[in-house]
Structures are given as C-alpha cells and as structure tokens.
PDB file of C-alpha atoms in Angstrom:
ATOM      1  CA  MET H  15       3.882 -14.192  16.674  1.00 55.00           C
ATOM      2  CA  ASP H  16       2.365 -14.815  20.114  1.00 58.00           C
ATOM      3  CA  ASP H  17       5.062 -12.627  21.710  1.00 59.00           C
ATOM      4  CA  LEU H  18       4.215  -9.813  19.304  1.00 56.00           C
ATOM      5  CA  GLU H  19       0.505 -10.118  20.050  1.00 58.00           C
ATOM      6  CA  ASP H  20       1.219 -10.043  23.791  1.00 58.00           C
ATOM      7  CA  ALA H  21       3.347  -6.924  23.372  1.00 51.00           C
ATOM      8  CA  MET H  22       0.609  -5.244  21.331  1.00 50.00           C
ATOM      9  CA  SER H  23      -1.934  -6.044  24.045  1.00 53.00           C
ATOM     10  CA  GLU H  24       0.263  -4.425  26.664  1.00 51.00           C
ATOM     11  CA  LEU H  25       0.675  -1.317  24.523  1.00 48.00           C
ATOM     12  CA  MET H  26      -3.112  -0.876  24.345  1.00 48.00           C
ATOM     13  CA  ASN H  27      -3.189   0.158  27.990  1.00 44.00           C
ATOM     14  CA  THR H  28      -1.828   3.653  27.328  1.00 47.00           C
ATOM     15  CA  GLU H  29      -3.269   7.145  26.998  1.00 57.00           C
ATOM     16  CA  SER H  30      -2.478   7.636  23.307  1.00 75.00           C
ATOM     17  CA  TYR H  31      -2.488   5.418  20.241  1.00 89.00           C
ATOM     18  CA  ILE H  32       0.580   3.297  19.600  1.00 94.00           C
ATOM     19  CA  MET H  33       1.693   3.820  16.000  1.00 97.00           C
ATOM     20  CA  VAL H  34       4.463   3.111  13.511  1.00 98.00           C
ATOM     21  CA  ASP H  35       5.267   5.646  10.795  1.00 98.00           C
ATOM     22  CA  ILE H  36       6.539   3.449   7.966  1.00 98.00           C
ATOM     23  CA  GLY H  37       7.836   6.342   5.853  1.00 98.00           C
ATOM     24  CA  ALA H  38       9.363   9.660   6.909  1.00 98.00           C
ATOM     25  CA  ASN H  39      12.081  11.574   5.050  1.00 98.00           C
ATOM     26  CA  LEU H  40      14.019  12.588   8.142  1.00 98.00           C
ATOM     27  CA  THR H  41      17.245  13.045   6.169  1.00 98.00           C
ATOM     28  CA  ASN H  42      15.563  16.015   4.468  1.00 98.00           C
ATOM     29  CA  LYS H  43      17.351  19.296   5.181  1.00 97.00           C
ATOM     30  CA  LYS H  44      14.181  20.676   6.786  1.00 98.00           C
ATOM     31  CA  PHE H  45      14.904  18.482   9.816  1.00 98.00           C
ATOM     32  CA  THR H  46      18.614  19.268  10.159  1.00 95.00           C
ATOM     33  CA  ARG H  47      18.396  21.708  13.060  1.00 96.00           C
ATOM     34  CA  ASP H  48      15.866  20.098  15.405  1.00 97.00           C
ATOM     35  CA  LEU H  49      15.623  16.376  14.704  1.00 98.00           C
ATOM     36  CA  ASP H  50      15.834  15.599  18.439  1.00 98.00           C
ATOM     37  CA  SER H  51      12.660  17.602  19.024  1.00 98.00           C
ATOM     38  CA  VAL H  52      10.913  16.077  15.993  1.00 98.00           C
ATOM     39  CA  VAL H  53      11.554  12.530  17.251  1.00 98.00           C
ATOM     40  CA  SER H  54      10.599  13.486  20.815  1.00 98.00           C
ATOM     41  CA  ARG H  55       7.300  15.020  19.648  1.00 98.00           C
ATOM     42  CA  ALA H  56       6.542  11.930  17.583  1.00 98.00           C
ATOM     43  CA  ARG H  57       6.996   9.691  20.620  1.00 97.00           C
ATOM     44  CA  ASP H  58       4.843  12.018  22.740  1.00 97.00           C
ATOM     45  CA  ALA H  59       2.121  11.703  20.083  1.00 97.00           C
ATOM     46  CA  GLY H  60       2.300   7.899  20.266  1.00 97.00           C
ATOM     47  CA  VAL H  61       4.541   7.230  17.252  1.00 98.00           C
ATOM     48  CA  GLN H  62       6.853   4.663  18.783  1.00 96.00           C
ATOM     49  CA  LYS H  63       8.849   3.750  15.700  1.00 98.00           C
ATOM     50  CA  ILE H  64       9.680   5.589  12.472  1.00 98.00           C
ATOM     51  CA  MET H  65      11.189   4.242   9.278  1.00 98.00           C
ATOM     52  CA  VAL H  66      13.532   6.751   7.688  1.00 98.00           C
ATOM     53  CA  THR H  67      13.333   6.507   3.911  1.00 98.00           C
ATOM     54  CA  GLY H  68      16.440   6.198   1.765  1.00 98.00           C
ATOM     55  CA  ILE H  69      16.156   7.496  -1.808  1.00 98.00           C
ATOM     56  CA  THR H  70      19.820   7.432  -2.883  1.00 98.00           C
ATOM     57  CA  VAL H  71      22.898   5.590  -1.627  1.00 98.00           C
ATOM     58  CA  HIS H  72      23.959   8.759   0.179  1.00 98.00           C
ATOM     59  CA  SER H  73      20.602   9.352   1.876  1.00 98.00           C
ATOM     60  CA  SER H  74      20.369   5.635   2.731  1.00 98.00           C
ATOM     61  CA  LYS H  75      23.711   5.906   4.534  1.00 98.00           C
ATOM     62  CA  GLU H  76      22.481   9.013   6.336  1.00 98.00           C
ATOM     63  CA  ALA H  77      19.234   7.261   7.277  1.00 98.00           C
ATOM     64  CA  LEU H  78      21.235   4.394   8.780  1.00 98.00           C
ATOM     65  CA  ARG H  79      23.348   6.907  10.714  1.00 98.00           C
ATOM     66  CA  LEU H  80      20.191   8.383  12.235  1.00 98.00           C
ATOM     67  CA  THR H  81      19.063   4.958  13.434  1.00 98.00           C
ATOM     68  CA  ARG H  82      22.241   4.758  15.512  1.00 98.00           C
ATOM     69  CA  ILE H  83      21.425   8.091  17.160  1.00 98.00           C
ATOM     70  CA  PHE H  84      17.862   6.990  17.997  1.00 98.00           C
ATOM     71  CA  PRO H  85      18.155   3.206  18.489  1.00 96.00           C
ATOM     72  CA  GLU H  86      14.951   1.148  18.536  1.00 94.00           C
ATOM     73  CA  THR H  87      12.962   4.254  17.579  1.00 97.00           C
ATOM     74  CA  LEU H  88      14.308   4.924  14.098  1.00 98.00           C
ATOM     75  CA  TYR H  89      14.780   2.251  11.447  1.00 98.00           C
ATOM     76  CA  SER H  90      15.714   2.817   7.815  1.00 98.00           C
ATOM     77  CA  THR H  91      15.414   1.674   4.230  1.00 98.00           C
ATOM     78  CA  ALA H  92      18.132   1.455   1.583  1.00 98.00           C
ATOM     79  CA  GLY H  93      17.348   2.094  -2.044  1.00 98.00           C
ATOM     80  CA  VAL H  94      17.363   4.291  -5.131  1.00 98.00           C
ATOM     81  CA  HIS H  95      14.199   6.254  -5.941  1.00 98.00           C
ATOM     82  CA  PRO H  96      13.036   6.166  -9.585  1.00 98.00           C
ATOM     83  CA  HIS H  97      13.800   9.897  -9.884  1.00 97.00           C
ATOM     84  CA  GLU H  98      17.425   8.996  -9.117  1.00 97.00           C
ATOM     85  CA  ALA H  99      17.614   5.843 -11.268  1.00 97.00           C
ATOM     86  CA  LYS H 100      19.911   7.579 -13.749  1.00 97.00           C
ATOM     87  CA  SER H 101      22.553   7.830 -10.987  1.00 96.00           C
ATOM     88  CA  TRP H 102      22.875   4.020 -10.683  1.00 97.00           C
ATOM     89  CA  ASP H 103      26.395   2.815 -11.485  1.00 96.00           C
ATOM     90  CA  GLU H 104      28.479  -0.336 -11.121  1.00 94.00           C
ATOM     91  CA  GLU H 105      29.066   0.315  -7.412  1.00 97.00           C
ATOM     92  CA  THR H 106      25.455   1.016  -6.384  1.00 97.00           C
ATOM     93  CA  GLU H 107      24.236  -2.547  -5.893  1.00 97.00           C
ATOM     94  CA  GLY H 108      27.222  -3.454  -3.727  1.00 97.00           C
ATOM     95  CA  GLU H 109      26.690  -0.369  -1.577  1.00 98.00           C
ATOM     96  CA  LEU H 110      22.993  -1.170  -1.093  1.00 98.00           C
ATOM     97  CA  ARG H 111      23.856  -4.769  -0.253  1.00 98.00           C
ATOM     98  CA  GLU H 112      26.343  -3.569   2.379  1.00 98.00           C
ATOM     99  CA  LEU H 113      23.780  -1.185   3.873  1.00 98.00           C
ATOM    100  CA  ALA H 114      21.079  -3.870   3.934  1.00 98.00           C
ATOM    101  CA  ALA H 115      23.329  -6.137   5.992  1.00 97.00           C
ATOM    102  CA  ASN H 116      22.611  -3.903   8.997  1.00 97.00           C
ATOM    103  CA  ASN H 117      19.701  -4.955  11.220  1.00 96.00           C
ATOM    104  CA  GLU H 118      18.422  -1.380  11.368  1.00 97.00           C
ATOM    105  CA  VAL H 119      17.813  -1.429   7.598  1.00 98.00           C
ATOM    106  CA  VAL H 120      14.433  -3.126   7.401  1.00 98.00           C
ATOM    107  CA  ALA H 121      13.521  -2.739   3.709  1.00 98.00           C
ATOM    108  CA  ILE H 122      14.889  -2.219   0.208  1.00 98.00           C
ATOM    109  CA  GLY H 123      13.648   1.050  -1.276  1.00 97.00           C
ATOM    110  CA  GLU H 124      12.296   3.549  -1.844  1.00 98.00           C
ATOM    111  CA  CYS H 125      12.379   2.061  -5.320  1.00 98.00           C
ATOM    112  CA  GLY H 126       9.904   1.725  -8.137  1.00 98.00           C
ATOM    113  CA  LEU H 127       8.659   3.584 -11.198  1.00 98.00           C
ATOM    114  CA  ASP H 128       7.525   7.185 -11.683  1.00 97.00           C
ATOM    115  CA  PHE H 129       6.202   7.790 -15.194  1.00 97.00           C
ATOM    116  CA  ASN H 130       4.538  11.023 -14.070  1.00 95.00           C
ATOM    117  CA  ARG H 131       7.636  13.180 -13.850  1.00 92.00           C
ATOM    118  CA  ASN H 132      10.137  10.991 -15.681  1.00 94.00           C
ATOM    119  CA  PHE H 133      13.188  12.544 -14.029  1.00 96.00           C
ATOM    120  CA  SER H 134      15.007   9.395 -15.187  1.00 97.00           C
ATOM    121  CA  PRO H 135      14.342   7.641 -18.532  1.00 96.00           C
ATOM    122  CA  GLN H 136      11.632   5.002 -18.234  1.00 97.00           C
ATOM    123  CA  ASP H 137      13.813   2.145 -19.476  1.00 97.00           C
ATOM    124  CA  VAL H 138      16.471   3.050 -16.907  1.00 97.00           C
ATOM    125  CA  GLN H 139      13.829   3.210 -14.174  1.00 98.00           C
ATOM    126  CA  ILE H 140      12.614  -0.286 -15.024  1.00 98.00           C
ATOM    127  CA  GLU H 141      16.144  -1.716 -15.106  1.00 98.00           C
ATOM    128  CA  VAL H 142      17.069  -0.169 -11.743  1.00 98.00           C
ATOM    129  CA  PHE H 143      13.761  -1.212 -10.158  1.00 98.00           C
ATOM    130  CA  GLU H 144      14.284  -4.817 -11.280  1.00 98.00           C
ATOM    131  CA  LYS H 145      17.769  -4.866  -9.790  1.00 98.00           C
ATOM    132  CA  GLN H 146      16.391  -3.743  -6.430  1.00 98.00           C
ATOM    133  CA  VAL H 147      13.510  -6.241  -6.554  1.00 98.00           C
ATOM    134  CA  SER H 148      16.035  -8.987  -7.235  1.00 98.00           C
ATOM    135  CA  LEU H 149      18.182  -7.784  -4.328  1.00 98.00           C
ATOM    136  CA  ALA H 150      15.199  -7.779  -1.973  1.00 98.00           C
ATOM    137  CA  CYS H 151      14.320 -11.320  -3.045  1.00 98.00           C
ATOM    138  CA  GLU H 152      17.885 -12.466  -2.433  1.00 97.00           C
ATOM    139  CA  LEU H 153      18.204 -10.782   0.965  1.00 97.00           C
ATOM    140  CA  ARG H 154      14.607 -11.518   2.052  1.00 97.00           C
ATOM    141  CA  LYS H 155      14.058  -7.859   2.920  1.00 98.00           C
ATOM    142  CA  PRO H 156      10.652  -6.227   2.289  1.00 98.00           C
ATOM    143  CA  LEU H 157      10.263  -3.950  -0.732  1.00 98.00           C
ATOM    144  CA  PHE H 158       9.249  -0.313  -0.252  1.00 98.00           C
ATOM    145  CA  VAL H 159       7.750   0.683  -3.602  1.00 98.00           C
ATOM    146  CA  HIS H 160       7.041   4.079  -5.165  1.00 98.00           C
ATOM    147  CA  GLU H 161       4.616   4.136  -8.117  1.00 98.00           C
ATOM    148  CA  ARG H 162       3.179   7.045 -10.076  1.00 96.00           C
ATOM    149  CA  ASP H 163       1.386   6.524 -13.403  1.00 96.00           C
ATOM    150  CA  ALA H 164       3.176   3.191 -13.801  1.00 97.00           C
ATOM    151  CA  HIS H 165       0.792   0.716 -12.193  1.00 97.00           C
ATOM    152  CA  LYS H 166       0.846  -1.786 -15.063  1.00 97.00           C
ATOM    153  CA  GLU H 167       4.622  -1.728 -15.365  1.00 98.00           C
ATOM    154  CA  VAL H 168       5.207  -2.133 -11.607  1.00 98.00           C
ATOM    155  CA  LEU H 169       2.901  -5.165 -11.563  1.00 98.00           C
ATOM    156  CA  GLU H 170       4.759  -6.670 -14.538  1.00 98.00           C
ATOM    157  CA  VAL H 171       8.052  -6.463 -12.650  1.00 98.00           C
ATOM    158  CA  LEU H 172       6.612  -7.817  -9.401  1.00 98.00           C
ATOM    159  CA  ARG H 173       4.931 -10.731 -11.181  1.00 97.00           C
ATOM    160  CA  LYS H 174       8.228 -11.639 -12.808  1.00 97.00           C
ATOM    161  CA  TYR H 175       9.629 -12.311  -9.318  1.00 96.00           C
ATOM    162  CA  LYS H 176       6.402 -13.577  -7.747  1.00 94.00           C
ATOM    163  CA  ALA H 177       7.762 -16.945  -6.622  1.00 94.00           C
ATOM    164  CA  ARG H 178      10.525 -15.269  -4.583  1.00 96.00           C
ATOM    165  CA  LEU H 179       8.988 -11.954  -3.536  1.00 97.00           C
ATOM    166  CA  PRO H 180       9.281 -10.852   0.097  1.00 97.00           C
ATOM    167  CA  ALA H 181       6.596  -8.582   1.575  1.00 98.00           C
ATOM    168  CA  VAL H 182       5.842  -5.639  -0.738  1.00 98.00           C
ATOM    169  CA  VAL H 183       4.577  -2.260   0.471  1.00 98.00           C
ATOM    170  CA  ILE H 184       3.062   0.189  -2.015  1.00 98.00           C
ATOM    171  CA  HIS H 185       4.226   3.397  -0.359  1.00 98.00           C
ATOM    172  CA  CYS H 186       2.014   6.505  -0.298  1.00 97.00           C
ATOM    173  CA  PHE H 187      -0.725   4.927  -2.411  1.00 96.00           C
ATOM    174  CA  THR H 188      -2.772   7.490  -4.384  1.00 94.00           C
ATOM    175  CA  GLY H 189      -4.353   5.257  -7.026  1.00 94.00           C
ATOM    176  CA  ASP H 190      -7.872   3.982  -7.615  1.00 95.00           C
ATOM    177  CA  ALA H 191      -9.890   0.992  -6.412  1.00 95.00           C
ATOM    178  CA  SER H 192      -8.971  -1.322  -9.288  1.00 96.00           C
ATOM    179  CA  GLN H 193      -5.267  -0.592  -8.789  1.00 97.00           C
ATOM    180  CA  ALA H 194      -5.526  -1.209  -5.047  1.00 97.00           C
ATOM    181  CA  ALA H 195      -7.337  -4.480  -5.695  1.00 97.00           C
ATOM    182  CA  ALA H 196      -4.651  -5.575  -8.176  1.00 97.00           C
ATOM    183  CA  TYR H 197      -1.857  -4.851  -5.694  1.00 98.00           C
ATOM    184  CA  LEU H 198      -3.720  -6.695  -2.938  1.00 98.00           C
ATOM    185  CA  LYS H 199      -4.231  -9.685  -5.235  1.00 97.00           C
ATOM    186  CA  GLU H 200      -0.455  -9.865  -5.618  1.00 96.00           C
ATOM    187  CA  GLY H 201      -0.100  -9.914  -1.817  1.00 96.00           C
ATOM    188  CA  CYS H 202       1.028  -6.300  -1.409  1.00 98.00           C
ATOM    189  CA  TYR H 203       0.406  -4.039   1.560  1.00 98.00           C
ATOM    190  CA  ILE H 204      -1.001  -0.545   0.998  1.00 98.00           C
ATOM    191  CA  GLY H 205       0.633   2.478   2.678  1.00 98.00           C
ATOM    192  CA  LEU H 206      -1.575   5.547   3.211  1.00 98.00           C
ATOM    193  CA  THR H 207      -0.641   9.109   4.179  1.00 97.00           C
ATOM    194  CA  GLY H 208      -2.385  12.375   5.033  1.00 94.00           C
ATOM    195  CA  TYR H 209      -3.268  12.507   1.310  1.00 92.00           C
ATOM    196  CA  VAL H 210      -6.646  11.087   2.371  1.00 90.00           C
ATOM    197  CA  TRP H 211      -7.827  14.658   3.132  1.00 88.00           C
ATOM    198  CA  LYS H 212      -7.120  15.746  -0.428  1.00 86.00           C
ATOM    199  CA  ASP H 213      -8.516  12.981  -2.597  1.00 81.00           C
ATOM    200  CA  LYS H 214     -12.120  13.504  -3.658  1.00 76.00           C
ATOM    201  CA  SER H 215     -12.157  11.436  -6.841  1.00 81.00           C
ATOM    202  CA  GLU H 216     -15.041   9.060  -7.437  1.00 83.00           C
ATOM    203  CA  ASP H 217     -12.824   5.992  -7.270  1.00 89.00           C
ATOM    204  CA  GLY H 218      -9.846   7.121  -5.200  1.00 91.00           C
ATOM    205  CA  VAL H 219      -8.418   6.582  -1.732  1.00 94.00           C
ATOM    206  CA  ARG H 220     -11.492   7.822   0.151  1.00 93.00           C
ATOM    207  CA  ARG H 221     -13.792   5.512  -1.762  1.00 92.00           C
ATOM    208  CA  ILE H 222     -11.390   2.603  -1.273  1.00 94.00           C
ATOM    209  CA  LEU H 223     -11.602   3.099   2.488  1.00 96.00           C
ATOM    210  CA  GLU H 224     -15.365   3.673   2.544  1.00 94.00           C
ATOM    211  CA  ASP H 225     -16.013   0.549   0.449  1.00 95.00           C
ATOM    212  CA  GLY H 226     -13.618  -1.661   2.399  1.00 95.00           C
ATOM    213  CA  VAL H 227     -11.418  -2.438  -0.615  1.00 95.00           C
ATOM    214  CA  VAL H 228      -8.310  -2.552   1.583  1.00 96.00           C
ATOM    215  CA  PRO H 229      -8.688  -4.923   4.544  1.00 96.00           C
ATOM    216  CA  LEU H 230      -7.250  -3.648   7.809  1.00 97.00           C
ATOM    217  CA  ASP H 231      -4.684  -6.442   7.960  1.00 97.00           C
ATOM    218  CA  ARG H 232      -3.072  -5.167   4.737  1.00 98.00           C
ATOM    219  CA  LEU H 233      -2.960  -1.488   5.665  1.00 98.00           C
ATOM    220  CA  LEU H 234       0.066   0.535   6.813  1.00 98.00           C
ATOM    221  CA  VAL H 235       0.284   4.227   7.718  1.00 98.00           C
ATOM    222  CA  GLU H 236       2.942   6.857   7.103  1.00 98.00           C
ATOM    223  CA  THR H 237       3.443  10.609   7.123  1.00 98.00           C
ATOM    224  CA  ASP H 238       5.969  10.935   4.265  1.00 98.00           C
ATOM    225  CA  ALA H 239       7.230  13.910   6.303  1.00 98.00           C
ATOM    226  CA  PRO H 240       8.048  16.689   5.512  1.00 98.00           C
ATOM    227  CA  PHE H 241       5.492  16.152   2.706  1.00 97.00           C
ATOM    228  CA  MET H 242       1.804  15.125   2.665  1.00 97.00           C
ATOM    229  CA  TYR H 243       0.547  17.520   5.350  1.00 97.00           C
ATOM    230  CA  PRO H 244      -2.989  16.443   6.385  1.00 96.00           C
ATOM    231  CA  ASN H 245      -5.095  19.588   5.990  1.00 96.00           C
ATOM    232  CA  THR H 246      -7.921  19.001   8.455  1.00 96.00           C
ATOM    233  CA  ARG H 247      -9.365  22.479   7.850  1.00 93.00           C
ATOM    234  CA  ALA H 248     -10.100  21.770   4.177  1.00 92.00           C
ATOM    235  CA  SER H 249     -13.682  22.420   3.100  1.00 89.00           C
ATOM    236  CA  LYS H 250     -13.656  19.194   1.057  1.00 85.00           C
ATOM    237  CA  LEU H 251     -13.195  17.074   4.200  1.00 92.00           C
ATOM    238  CA  PRO H 252     -16.608  15.633   5.186  1.00 93.00           C
ATOM    239  CA  PRO H 253     -18.059  16.862   8.516  1.00 95.00           C
ATOM    240  CA  TYR H 254     -18.210  13.338   9.942  1.00 96.00           C
ATOM    241  CA  VAL H 255     -14.461  12.964   9.379  1.00 96.00           C
ATOM    242  CA  LYS H 256     -13.713  16.329  11.008  1.00 96.00           C
ATOM    243  CA  ASP H 257     -15.874  15.315  13.968  1.00 97.00           C
ATOM    244  CA  ALA H 258     -13.765  12.169  14.431  1.00 97.00           C
ATOM    245  CA  LEU H 259     -10.552  14.160  14.976  1.00 97.00           C
ATOM    246  CA  THR H 260      -9.534  14.427  18.623  1.00 97.00           C
ATOM    247  CA  GLU H 261      -8.285  17.571  20.312  1.00 97.00           C
ATOM    248  CA  ARG H 262      -5.057  15.824  21.297  1.00 96.00           C
ATOM    249  CA  SER H 263      -4.210  14.815  17.721  1.00 97.00           C
ATOM    250  CA  LEU H 264      -5.130  18.231  16.309  1.00 97.00           C
ATOM    251  CA  THR H 265      -2.943  19.938  18.909  1.00 97.00           C
ATOM    252  CA  PHE H 266       0.149  18.086  17.677  1.00 98.00           C
ATOM    253  CA  LEU H 267      -0.766  18.818  14.057  1.00 98.00           C
ATOM    254  CA  HIS H 268      -1.514  22.522  14.381  1.00 97.00           C
ATOM    255  CA  ARG H 269       1.204  23.342  16.883  1.00 98.00           C
ATOM    256  CA  TYR H 270       4.115  21.632  15.161  1.00 98.00           C
ATOM    257  CA  CYS H 271       3.253  20.894  11.499  1.00 98.00           C
ATOM    258  CA  THR H 272       2.726  23.085   8.437  1.00 97.00           C
ATOM    259  CA  PHE H 273       2.251  22.609   4.688  1.00 96.00           C
ATOM    260  CA  GLN H 274       5.954  23.424   4.367  1.00 97.00           C
ATOM    261  CA  ARG H 275       7.045  20.884   6.992  1.00 98.00           C
ATOM    262  CA  ASN H 276       4.893  17.960   8.039  1.00 98.00           C
ATOM    263  CA  GLU H 277       6.178  15.867  10.959  1.00 98.00           C
ATOM    264  CA  PRO H 278       5.668  12.282  12.176  1.00 98.00           C
ATOM    265  CA  CYS H 279       3.658  13.665  15.128  1.00 98.00           C
ATOM    266  CA  SER H 280       0.802  14.290  12.640  1.00 98.00           C
ATOM    267  CA  LEU H 281       0.251  10.540  12.222  1.00 98.00           C
ATOM    268  CA  PRO H 282      -2.626  10.347  14.785  1.00 98.00           C
ATOM    269  CA  VAL H 283      -4.708  12.693  12.599  1.00 98.00           C
ATOM    270  CA  THR H 284      -4.177  10.457   9.564  1.00 98.00           C
ATOM    271  CA  ILE H 285      -5.150   7.407  11.638  1.00 98.00           C
ATOM    272  CA  GLU H 286      -8.351   9.157  12.740  1.00 98.00           C
ATOM    273  CA  MET H 287      -9.284  10.200   9.201  1.00 97.00           C
ATOM    274  CA  ILE H 288      -8.716   6.681   7.894  1.00 97.00           C
ATOM    275  CA  ALA H 289     -10.756   5.216  10.753  1.00 98.00           C
ATOM    276  CA  ALA H 290     -13.640   7.611  10.067  1.00 97.00           C
ATOM    277  CA  TYR H 291     -13.744   6.670   6.384  1.00 96.00           C
ATOM    278  CA  MET H 292     -13.570   2.961   7.283  1.00 97.00           C
ATOM    279  CA  LYS H 293     -16.213   3.418  10.011  1.00 97.00           C
ATOM    280  CA  LYS H 294     -13.919   1.810  12.554  1.00 97.00           C
ATOM    281  CA  LYS H 295     -12.519   2.919  15.901  1.00 97.00           C
ATOM    282  CA  SER H 296      -9.269   4.858  15.677  1.00 97.00           C
ATOM    283  CA  GLU H 297      -7.745   2.629  18.346  1.00 96.00           C
ATOM    284  CA  GLN H 298      -8.457  -0.427  16.187  1.00 97.00           C
ATOM    285  CA  VAL H 299      -6.824   1.119  13.108  1.00 97.00           C
ATOM    286  CA  ALA H 300      -3.801   2.248  15.133  1.00 97.00           C
ATOM    287  CA  LEU H 301      -3.324  -1.145  16.749  1.00 97.00           C
ATOM    288  CA  GLN H 302      -3.758  -3.211  13.572  1.00 97.00           C
ATOM    289  CA  THR H 303      -1.502  -1.023  11.417  1.00 98.00           C
ATOM    290  CA  THR H 304       1.141  -1.147  14.154  1.00 97.00           C
ATOM    291  CA  PHE H 305       0.861  -4.931  14.297  1.00 97.00           C
ATOM    292  CA  ASN H 306       1.162  -5.041  10.489  1.00 97.00           C
ATOM    293  CA  ALA H 307       4.313  -2.891  10.551  1.00 98.00           C
ATOM    294  CA  PHE H 308       5.976  -5.035  13.221  1.00 97.00           C
ATOM    295  CA  LYS H 309       5.125  -8.155  11.223  1.00 97.00           C
ATOM    296  CA  VAL H 310       6.191  -6.876   7.781  1.00 98.00           C
ATOM    297  CA  PHE H 311       9.439  -5.186   8.811  1.00 97.00           C
ATOM    298  CA  GLY H 312      10.434  -7.436  11.710  1.00 94.00           C
ATOM    299  CA  LEU H 313      10.646  -4.546  14.166  1.00 91.00           C
ATOM    300  CA  SER H 314      11.673  -5.261  17.745  1.00 75.00           C
ATOM    301  CA  THR H 315       9.104  -4.815  20.527  1.00 70.00           C
TER     302      THR H 315
END
C-alpha cells in the first residue's frame, strides 16, 4: 500500500487530474472507427486507466482483446449483464472463468439485476447473478454490479455470500440515500457517472453527495461511455456547480462528446460536479477516487 501511496503522490505533480474511469463500453460499435483517438484524448484529459465493461461472453472477449492493444491503459471486466441473462448456457461459466484467468480482467461483471426493463425473466436474472457472485468469490475478483429497481433483491444475494465476498462496486448508482447507505453498510463501493447533472430528486444522488452519505474513500467514478453524457448546460444544474467547472474540462467535453456519444475524456467534468456537490476540491476527489480504483481492482502503477 505504501508503494501505491507514493505513486499517487508523484502523480499529483501534474497539470491535469489523474483519474481512472472504472466503466466505459468501448466495445460499443460507436467507437469502432476511432478508438485510438478516443483513448488518446482520454489520456490527454488525465484519464490514465479505463476499465472496458463486458456485458456478454462475446463482448468480454472483445474487451480483453482491447486491453492487449492498449496495455496498462485499458483493463476489462468479464460478465453477463442482467439484460442478457437469458443467454446463459452450460458453457458460459467456463468461458467467464477462462477470461477471468487473465491479469487484464480485473472484475466479474457487469452482472446484477434489472427489474426495470426485465429483458430477461427475473428468476433467470437472479440465478445468473448468483452464479457470477459465486465465481467472483471463488476467484477473489471484485464484483461489478448493475442494479435497477432491484435493490432489495441484490442485497439478498450479496448477503448470502457475505462471508466470502470480494470488493463489490455498485456501478452507475442512481438510487436514493437509504439505498446508498444500505450498500455502504454491506461494504460496497459506489460508482457515479455524469448522471449527477440530471438527478434533482429530493433524496437522490445530488443529495447523497451534499449530505456526505458516501464517504470519499468508498467512491469511484466512471463515464459509462458512450452513455451518461454530463450535460453541463442544463438549467437544472445549480450555478455554484457550473462555476466549479474548469475551461480545460469543458473543452474536452464540448469538443469531443455529445449526447449520442459520450467519451472517457468527459470524466474531469463529472469529477468537478461531484466535488462541487461534496464541497471538496476537485483535485482531492480525483486523487482519492483514483486511489480507490487502484486498491479495489489491483491496477498496476
């Protein structure tokens, strides 16, 4: 841990933030033609490492392939998204196990439960989620969890494996304060995206940050690119948050990202919005979330 802290201290002495994007869908077809430029822009913006999310066996294999093209910048996950749970067959677990044996694969997922859209039957989702939780416990790989309208059920599964659970990340959290508190009580980390611009509910993500529900040492940041574009021009974004956004970060956002295609280079804007809501310095949020990512996923410095 001392070596990691020393490396983080050295990284502070740079012009831009040093960040880790823990979730970007770089296997998405929107990135097919210019992935080199996307990764280069991310690094220019200060995003030193990106985790490429796997949502099926096929996309997990493709994510691993990308890590070989961009070594020590891209890492990947291997898993089956709840939307795709119905595709699980007798070969799936073995294929995920084989993928997870690679050092570049730093988590099992994206897995979990989505009772909002129900693209797969709920009972099948639960069965497939449990199999991936069990695999993560066996392999000691962190869990990268998707949850929509299934908070209670996700907690029930996690508690069943509590004695053996590795680190658990609730990816792209969009719930309320009580849900965040429940996940934190179980030892989970909370992943936040550019969604923070959009949420204006009385008890949602903004309020969680303003009230300090999520401590900085349990927070991770992600773009979920090409989704979750952070709309900094929105009228619902408080003036004090807009004032916290730097020209450098906005330049990357407005020059290279759109609602149709968000990129990892937008991560500095999300960091600055989160910091404004938390009433902390952006540099502090960037540094701590980077430290958290290195610690949780065992990334190399």
